Amino acid sequence: MLIKMMKHIVMATYVTIVVMLLLLVAPALSGNSMAWPLQYDYYSSSCPKAEAVVRKTTEEIIAGNPTMGAAFLNMFFYDCFNQGCDASLLLDPTEEEPEVEKSWMPKHLRAYDAMDKIKAAVEAVCPGVVSCADIIALAARDSVTVSGGFSFPMPTGRRDALVSIAYDDDEPPNPNFMLHSLIDIFAIRGLDVDDLVALSGAHSFGISHCTDVIGYPTFAWNSTFADELRRVCLPRSRYGEMGPVLNNNRVTDPNVLSNQYYSNVLSGRVLFLSDLTLLSRNDTAAKVAYFAGNPLAWKAHFAKALVKMGGVRVFSGTDGEVRKVCNATNN
């Protein structure tokens, strides 16, 4: 009897989470940042198994290397924030286009080979149907399911870019940015302050590098945490070795996506200036505190913001193409 009761409680909680996510995610489609052709179940007729294949392959990759969950989200973020959610980030340089996004993106982006693997799996089922841009978006969503324990629908219908611009006029956020710069960069892409705070929760998992933390104002950090960072990073900096450091998460599994990030921000145990700066304004500080104490609310807002981000500057309809391989155009 007790086991049955527990099962009912778990199922009720899961249903509550799903309903809340659906209620918050669906309106994101009506915003200006989401192009009209993007829709749920876009491949239901042309490739019914597409999302299942992406999910299975993504799960296998993360099972083999749990840090890849963060890598998939990172790839989606950088792709959308430069040229748009168009898989331009995946294009290799050519003789005609020697300078592409990949040339100047952070060296720690690690999901390139994984994207090729997922694309190959999808092509084996439905050749020439599913875009690399959609694969990036779906893999990011599925990494949230695997690493964060919650799922939500991700609209599809994106097309792949024909070119990759190495230096976009709109610089994507970096760990040095203060709050006003972050807000401006998000606003240019149709994302608001709530989206900024919610998406920052992705810093709860993954790894970073000493290059992103050296020289930051340690007076704003937790003193014990600051000492830890100095012990790890300063010896390396003297010899030009700027290796990886643990992420913001110091309480739970560093490969788990969760709202623990917000408690870490409040206690000053975070790696980036862009994390600490969320406390520099009353409204963002209040949102940090709210998410720290309300994991379900954060999950819902994170899902909504990720879907909204996935509609930034997309190609759709007959624009762009559906690449046969993700690192090169079809011509």
Short mmCIF file of C-alpha atoms in Angstrom, two decimals:
data_model
loop_
_atom_site.label_atom_id
_atom_site.label_comp_id
_atom_site.label_asym_id
_atom_site.label_seq_id
_atom_site.Cartn_x
_atom_site.Cartn_y
_atom_site.Cartn_z
CA MET A 1 0.00 0.00 0.00
CA LEU A 2 2.80 2.41 0.93
CA ILE A 3 4.63 1.68 -2.33
CA LYS A 4 1.46 2.36 -4.32
CA MET A 5 0.92 5.63 -2.47
CA MET A 6 4.51 6.71 -3.19
CA LYS A 7 4.09 5.88 -6.87
CA HIS A 8 0.95 8.01 -7.01
CA ILE A 9 2.75 10.90 -5.31
CA VAL A 10 5.70 10.69 -7.71
CA MET A 11 3.36 10.51 -10.72
CA ALA A 12 1.31 13.44 -9.47
CA THR A 13 4.46 15.50 -8.99
CA TYR A 14 5.67 14.61 -12.49
CA VAL A 15 2.31 15.55 -14.02
CA THR A 16 2.38 18.86 -12.14
CA ILE A 17 5.84 19.63 -13.51
CA VAL A 18 4.84 18.73 -17.08
CA VAL A 19 1.64 20.79 -16.94
CA MET A 20 3.48 23.80 -15.51
CA LEU A 21 6.20 23.56 -18.15
CA LEU A 22 3.66 23.30 -20.97
CA LEU A 23 1.69 26.29 -19.69
CA LEU A 24 4.81 28.44 -19.60
CA VAL A 25 6.59 27.15 -22.70
CA ALA A 26 3.67 27.35 -25.15
CA PRO A 27 3.28 31.16 -25.00
CA ALA A 28 6.92 31.56 -25.99
CA LEU A 29 5.90 30.70 -29.54
CA SER A 30 3.79 33.82 -29.78
CA GLY A 31 6.71 36.19 -29.16
CA ASN A 32 8.45 38.17 -31.89
CA SER A 33 11.65 36.17 -31.42
CA MET A 34 10.00 32.95 -32.62
CA ALA A 35 9.62 32.70 -36.40
CA TRP A 36 6.18 31.51 -37.54
CA PRO A 37 7.22 28.27 -39.30
CA LEU A 38 8.68 26.78 -36.10
CA GLN A 39 6.20 24.37 -34.64
CA TYR A 40 5.92 21.38 -32.36
CA ASP A 41 6.24 17.98 -34.05
CA TYR A 42 7.45 19.58 -37.27
CA TYR A 43 8.84 16.22 -38.44
CA SER A 44 5.78 14.14 -37.49
CA SER A 45 5.11 13.31 -41.16
CA SER A 46 8.48 13.73 -42.87
CA CYS A 47 10.54 11.90 -40.23
CA PRO A 48 8.40 10.54 -37.37
CA LYS A 49 11.38 8.97 -35.60
CA ALA A 50 13.57 12.09 -35.71
CA GLU A 51 13.16 13.24 -32.12
CA ALA A 52 13.39 9.71 -30.75
CA VAL A 53 16.67 9.11 -32.62
CA VAL A 54 18.13 12.40 -31.40
CA ARG A 55 17.05 11.60 -27.85
CA LYS A 56 18.48 8.08 -27.87
CA THR A 57 21.83 9.16 -29.31
CA THR A 58 22.08 12.14 -26.96
CA GLU A 59 21.35 9.90 -23.97
CA GLU A 60 24.04 7.44 -25.08
CA ILE A 61 26.62 10.21 -25.46
CA ILE A 62 25.89 11.67 -22.02
CA ALA A 63 25.89 8.20 -20.45
CA GLY A 64 29.41 7.72 -21.79
CA ASN A 65 30.55 11.18 -20.65
CA PRO A 66 28.24 13.00 -18.19
CA THR A 67 29.96 16.35 -18.85
CA MET A 68 28.46 16.35 -22.34
CA GLY A 69 25.11 17.45 -20.96
CA ALA A 70 26.52 20.91 -20.33
CA ALA A 71 28.40 20.78 -23.64
CA PHE A 72 25.15 20.34 -25.61
CA LEU A 73 23.52 23.31 -23.87
CA ASN A 74 26.64 25.40 -24.39
CA MET A 75 26.62 24.63 -28.11
CA PHE A 76 22.97 25.68 -28.44
CA PHE A 77 23.61 28.92 -26.57
CA TYR A 78 26.62 29.97 -28.65
CA ASP A 79 24.98 29.01 -31.93
CA CYS A 80 21.89 31.10 -31.19
CA PHE A 81 23.72 34.08 -29.74
CA ASN A 82 26.04 34.69 -32.65
CA GLN A 83 24.47 34.40 -36.09
CA GLY A 84 21.24 32.84 -34.89
CA CYS A 85 19.97 29.31 -34.27
CA ASP A 86 21.11 28.11 -37.69
CA ALA A 87 23.98 25.65 -37.07
CA SER A 88 26.44 28.16 -38.56
CA LEU A 89 28.64 27.37 -35.56
CA LEU A 90 29.23 23.86 -36.92
CA LEU A 91 30.65 24.88 -40.32
CA ASP A 92 34.33 24.20 -40.92
CA PRO A 93 36.52 26.82 -42.64
CA THR A 94 37.05 26.47 -46.38
CA GLU A 95 39.34 28.10 -48.93
CA GLU A 96 36.53 30.49 -49.82
CA GLU A 97 35.57 31.12 -46.16
CA PRO A 98 38.71 30.67 -44.03
CA GLU A 99 37.29 32.63 -41.07
CA VAL A 100 34.15 31.11 -39.59
CA GLU A 101 32.45 31.17 -36.19
CA LYS A 102 34.28 28.05 -35.12
CA SER A 103 37.59 29.91 -35.56
CA TRP A 104 36.98 32.32 -32.70
CA MET A 105 34.52 30.49 -30.46
CA PRO A 106 35.70 29.40 -27.00
CA LYS A 107 38.09 26.48 -27.23
CA HIS A 108 36.11 24.58 -24.60
CA LEU A 109 33.14 24.00 -26.92
CA ARG A 110 33.22 20.21 -27.10
CA ALA A 111 30.07 18.99 -28.81
CA TYR A 112 31.19 19.18 -32.46
CA ASP A 113 31.92 15.46 -32.82
CA ALA A 114 28.80 14.61 -30.84
CA MET A 115 26.66 16.63 -33.25
CA ASP A 116 28.18 14.75 -36.18
CA LYS A 117 27.29 11.47 -34.47
CA ILE A 118 23.68 12.51 -33.87
CA LYS A 119 23.34 13.81 -37.43
CA ALA A 120 24.64 10.51 -38.83
CA ALA A 121 22.10 8.59 -36.75
CA VAL A 122 19.25 10.77 -38.01
CA GLU A 123 20.46 10.61 -41.63
CA ALA A 124 20.41 6.82 -41.43
CA VAL A 125 16.67 7.00 -40.75
CA CYS A 126 15.62 10.05 -42.79
CA PRO A 127 18.26 11.30 -45.24
CA GLY A 128 18.19 15.01 -46.01
CA VAL A 129 15.18 15.86 -43.85
CA VAL A 130 16.27 17.01 -40.38
CA SER A 131 18.40 20.14 -40.14
CA CYS A 132 21.53 20.42 -38.03
CA ALA A 133 20.02 23.51 -36.41
CA ASP A 134 17.10 21.44 -35.14
CA ILE A 135 19.45 18.70 -33.98
CA ILE A 136 21.35 21.24 -31.85
CA ALA A 137 18.07 22.43 -30.32
CA LEU A 138 16.71 18.95 -29.67
CA ALA A 139 19.99 17.69 -28.21
CA ALA A 140 20.03 20.68 -25.85
CA ARG A 141 16.47 19.93 -24.74
CA ASP A 142 17.30 16.25 -24.27
CA SER A 143 20.42 17.10 -22.26
CA VAL A 144 18.13 18.99 -19.87
CA THR A 145 16.02 15.84 -19.51
CA VAL A 146 19.03 13.62 -18.84
CA SER A 147 21.02 16.01 -16.65
CA GLY A 148 18.19 17.99 -15.08
CA GLY A 149 15.37 15.48 -14.78
CA PHE A 150 12.69 17.48 -16.58
CA SER A 151 11.47 17.62 -20.16
CA PHE A 152 9.43 19.93 -22.37
CA PRO A 153 8.51 20.24 -26.05
CA MET A 154 10.97 21.99 -28.35
CA PRO A 155 9.54 23.47 -31.58
CA THR A 156 11.40 22.61 -34.78
CA GLY A 157 11.52 23.65 -38.42
CA ARG A 158 14.82 25.53 -38.43
CA ARG A 159 16.97 25.50 -41.56
CA ASP A 160 20.75 25.50 -41.75
CA ALA A 161 22.79 28.58 -42.65
CA LEU A 162 24.74 28.69 -45.92
CA VAL A 163 27.56 30.79 -44.45
CA SER A 164 29.26 31.28 -41.11
CA ILE A 165 30.29 34.79 -40.08
CA ALA A 166 33.38 34.81 -37.89
CA TYR A 167 32.82 38.20 -36.31
CA ASP A 168 29.23 39.19 -35.74
CA ASP A 169 28.55 42.79 -34.73
CA ASP A 170 26.57 41.55 -31.72
CA GLU A 171 29.08 39.95 -29.37
CA PRO A 172 27.74 37.00 -27.36
CA PRO A 173 27.96 37.26 -23.56
CA ASN A 174 31.19 36.35 -21.81
CA PRO A 175 32.08 35.80 -18.15
CA ASN A 176 33.48 39.35 -17.81
CA PHE A 177 30.23 41.15 -18.56
CA MET A 178 28.37 43.27 -16.03
CA LEU A 179 24.60 43.15 -15.72
CA HIS A 180 23.78 46.13 -17.96
CA SER A 181 25.81 44.61 -20.82
CA LEU A 182 24.15 41.22 -20.39
CA ILE A 183 20.68 42.79 -20.40
CA ASP A 184 21.47 44.72 -23.60
CA ILE A 185 22.84 41.65 -25.37
CA PHE A 186 19.82 39.57 -24.43
CA ALA A 187 17.41 42.35 -25.43
CA ILE A 188 18.92 42.57 -28.93
CA ARG A 189 17.93 38.94 -29.36
CA GLY A 190 14.40 39.38 -28.03
CA LEU A 191 15.17 37.96 -24.59
CA ASP A 192 14.29 39.78 -21.38
CA VAL A 193 15.72 40.03 -17.86
CA ASP A 194 13.74 37.02 -16.62
CA ASP A 195 15.18 34.96 -19.50
CA LEU A 196 18.69 36.09 -18.55
CA VAL A 197 18.34 35.05 -14.91
CA ALA A 198 16.62 31.76 -15.76
CA LEU A 199 19.16 30.71 -18.41
CA SER A 200 22.05 31.60 -16.10
CA GLY A 201 21.03 28.51 -14.14
CA ALA A 202 22.80 26.45 -16.80
CA HIS A 203 26.00 27.40 -14.96
CA SER A 204 25.02 24.88 -12.30
CA PHE A 205 26.81 22.17 -14.24
CA GLY A 206 29.73 21.65 -16.62
CA ILE A 207 33.31 22.88 -16.39
CA SER A 208 35.08 26.17 -17.01
CA HIS A 209 38.67 27.33 -17.34
CA CYS A 210 40.98 29.50 -15.32
CA THR A 211 41.08 31.99 -18.18
CA ASP A 212 37.48 32.86 -17.32
CA VAL A 213 38.14 33.59 -13.64
CA ILE A 214 41.66 35.02 -13.35
CA GLY A 215 41.66 38.72 -12.44
CA TYR A 216 38.07 38.90 -11.21
CA PRO A 217 37.24 41.00 -8.11
CA THR A 218 37.71 38.45 -5.34
CA PHE A 219 36.26 40.84 -2.75
CA ALA A 220 32.82 39.85 -4.02
CA TRP A 221 33.46 36.12 -3.64
CA ASN A 222 33.08 33.87 -0.67
CA SER A 223 36.58 34.10 0.85
CA THR A 224 37.02 30.33 1.19
CA PHE A 225 35.95 29.79 -2.39
CA ALA A 226 38.24 32.58 -3.59
CA ASP A 227 41.17 30.88 -1.85
CA GLU A 228 40.29 27.61 -3.60
CA LEU A 229 40.34 29.32 -6.99
CA ARG A 230 43.65 31.03 -6.31
CA ARG A 231 45.25 27.74 -5.30
CA VAL A 232 44.05 26.10 -8.50
CA CYS A 233 44.51 28.88 -11.04
CA LEU A 234 47.37 31.16 -10.00
CA PRO A 235 50.14 28.51 -10.20
CA ARG A 236 48.93 27.60 -13.67
CA SER A 237 48.80 31.22 -14.81
CA ARG A 238 52.50 31.67 -14.05
CA TYR A 239 53.31 28.93 -16.53
CA GLY A 240 50.65 29.74 -19.09
CA GLU A 241 48.62 26.68 -18.17
CA MET A 242 44.97 27.68 -17.94
CA GLY A 243 43.29 24.34 -17.41
CA PRO A 244 39.75 23.43 -16.36
CA VAL A 245 38.21 24.26 -13.00
CA LEU A 246 35.07 22.92 -11.39
CA ASN A 247 31.84 24.71 -12.16
CA ASN A 248 29.64 26.74 -9.85
CA ASN A 249 28.16 23.67 -8.20
CA ARG A 250 29.77 22.75 -4.88
CA VAL A 251 26.90 20.92 -3.18
CA THR A 252 25.42 18.40 -5.60
CA ASP A 253 26.75 16.40 -8.55
CA PRO A 254 28.57 18.84 -10.90
CA ASN A 255 26.99 17.05 -13.85
CA VAL A 256 23.44 17.74 -12.65
CA LEU A 257 21.49 20.74 -13.92
CA SER A 258 19.60 22.26 -10.98
CA ASN A 259 18.61 25.44 -9.16
CA GLN A 260 21.58 24.98 -6.79
CA TYR A 261 23.30 27.63 -8.89
CA TYR A 262 21.14 30.36 -7.37
CA SER A 263 22.08 29.42 -3.81
CA ASN A 264 25.70 29.51 -4.91
CA VAL A 265 25.23 33.01 -6.34
CA LEU A 266 23.74 34.20 -3.05
CA SER A 267 26.68 32.76 -1.10
CA GLY A 268 29.35 34.08 -3.50
CA ARG A 269 30.51 30.61 -4.57
CA VAL A 270 30.40 31.14 -8.32
CA LEU A 271 33.10 31.38 -10.98
CA PHE A 272 32.09 34.31 -13.13
CA LEU A 273 31.62 38.03 -12.76
CA SER A 274 28.53 37.57 -14.93
CA ASP A 275 27.10 35.39 -12.15
CA LEU A 276 27.85 37.76 -9.29
CA THR A 277 26.50 40.73 -11.21
CA LEU A 278 22.98 39.26 -11.01
CA LEU A 279 22.95 40.57 -7.42
CA SER A 280 23.74 44.14 -8.48
CA ARG A 281 20.11 45.09 -9.16
CA ASN A 282 17.10 44.60 -6.91
CA ASP A 283 14.88 42.86 -9.45
CA THR A 284 17.49 40.34 -10.61
CA ALA A 285 18.66 39.71 -7.04
CA ALA A 286 15.06 39.01 -6.04
CA LYS A 287 14.68 36.59 -8.95
CA VAL A 288 17.89 34.79 -7.91
CA ALA A 289 16.53 34.39 -4.38
CA TYR A 290 13.17 33.20 -5.73
CA PHE A 291 14.71 30.54 -7.97
CA ALA A 292 17.01 29.42 -5.13
CA GLY A 293 13.97 28.48 -3.06
CA ASN A 294 11.64 27.32 -5.84
CA PRO A 295 13.12 24.58 -8.04
CA LEU A 296 9.87 23.88 -9.88
CA ALA A 297 9.42 27.54 -10.80
CA TRP A 298 13.00 27.72 -12.05
CA LYS A 299 12.55 24.61 -14.22
CA ALA A 300 9.44 26.11 -15.80
CA HIS A 301 11.10 29.47 -16.48
CA PHE A 302 14.28 27.81 -17.74
CA ALA A 303 12.30 25.70 -20.22
CA LYS A 304 10.34 28.72 -21.42
CA ALA A 305 13.52 30.79 -21.87
CA LEU A 306 15.33 27.99 -23.72
CA VAL A 307 12.45 27.58 -26.17
CA LYS A 308 12.33 31.34 -26.65
CA MET A 309 16.09 31.47 -27.25
CA GLY A 310 15.71 28.69 -29.82
CA GLY A 311 13.72 31.04 -32.05
CA VAL A 312 16.39 33.73 -32.34
CA ARG A 313 17.18 34.65 -35.97
CA VAL A 314 16.19 31.31 -37.45
CA PHE A 315 16.06 30.34 -41.11
CA SER A 316 12.85 28.62 -42.13
CA GLY A 317 10.69 27.83 -45.12
CA THR A 318 12.93 27.91 -48.21
CA ASP A 319 15.71 29.98 -46.62
CA GLY A 320 18.97 28.21 -45.95
CA GLU A 321 19.14 24.46 -46.47
CA VAL A 322 19.10 21.10 -44.75
CA ARG A 323 22.73 19.99 -44.72
CA LYS A 324 23.77 16.44 -45.45
CA VAL A 325 26.60 16.79 -42.93
CA CYS A 326 26.75 19.42 -40.23
CA ASN A 327 30.27 20.74 -40.81
CA ALA A 328 29.83 21.67 -44.48
CA THR A 329 27.19 23.13 -46.77
CA ASN A 330 25.71 21.00 -49.54
CA ASN A 331 27.45 22.90 -52.36
#
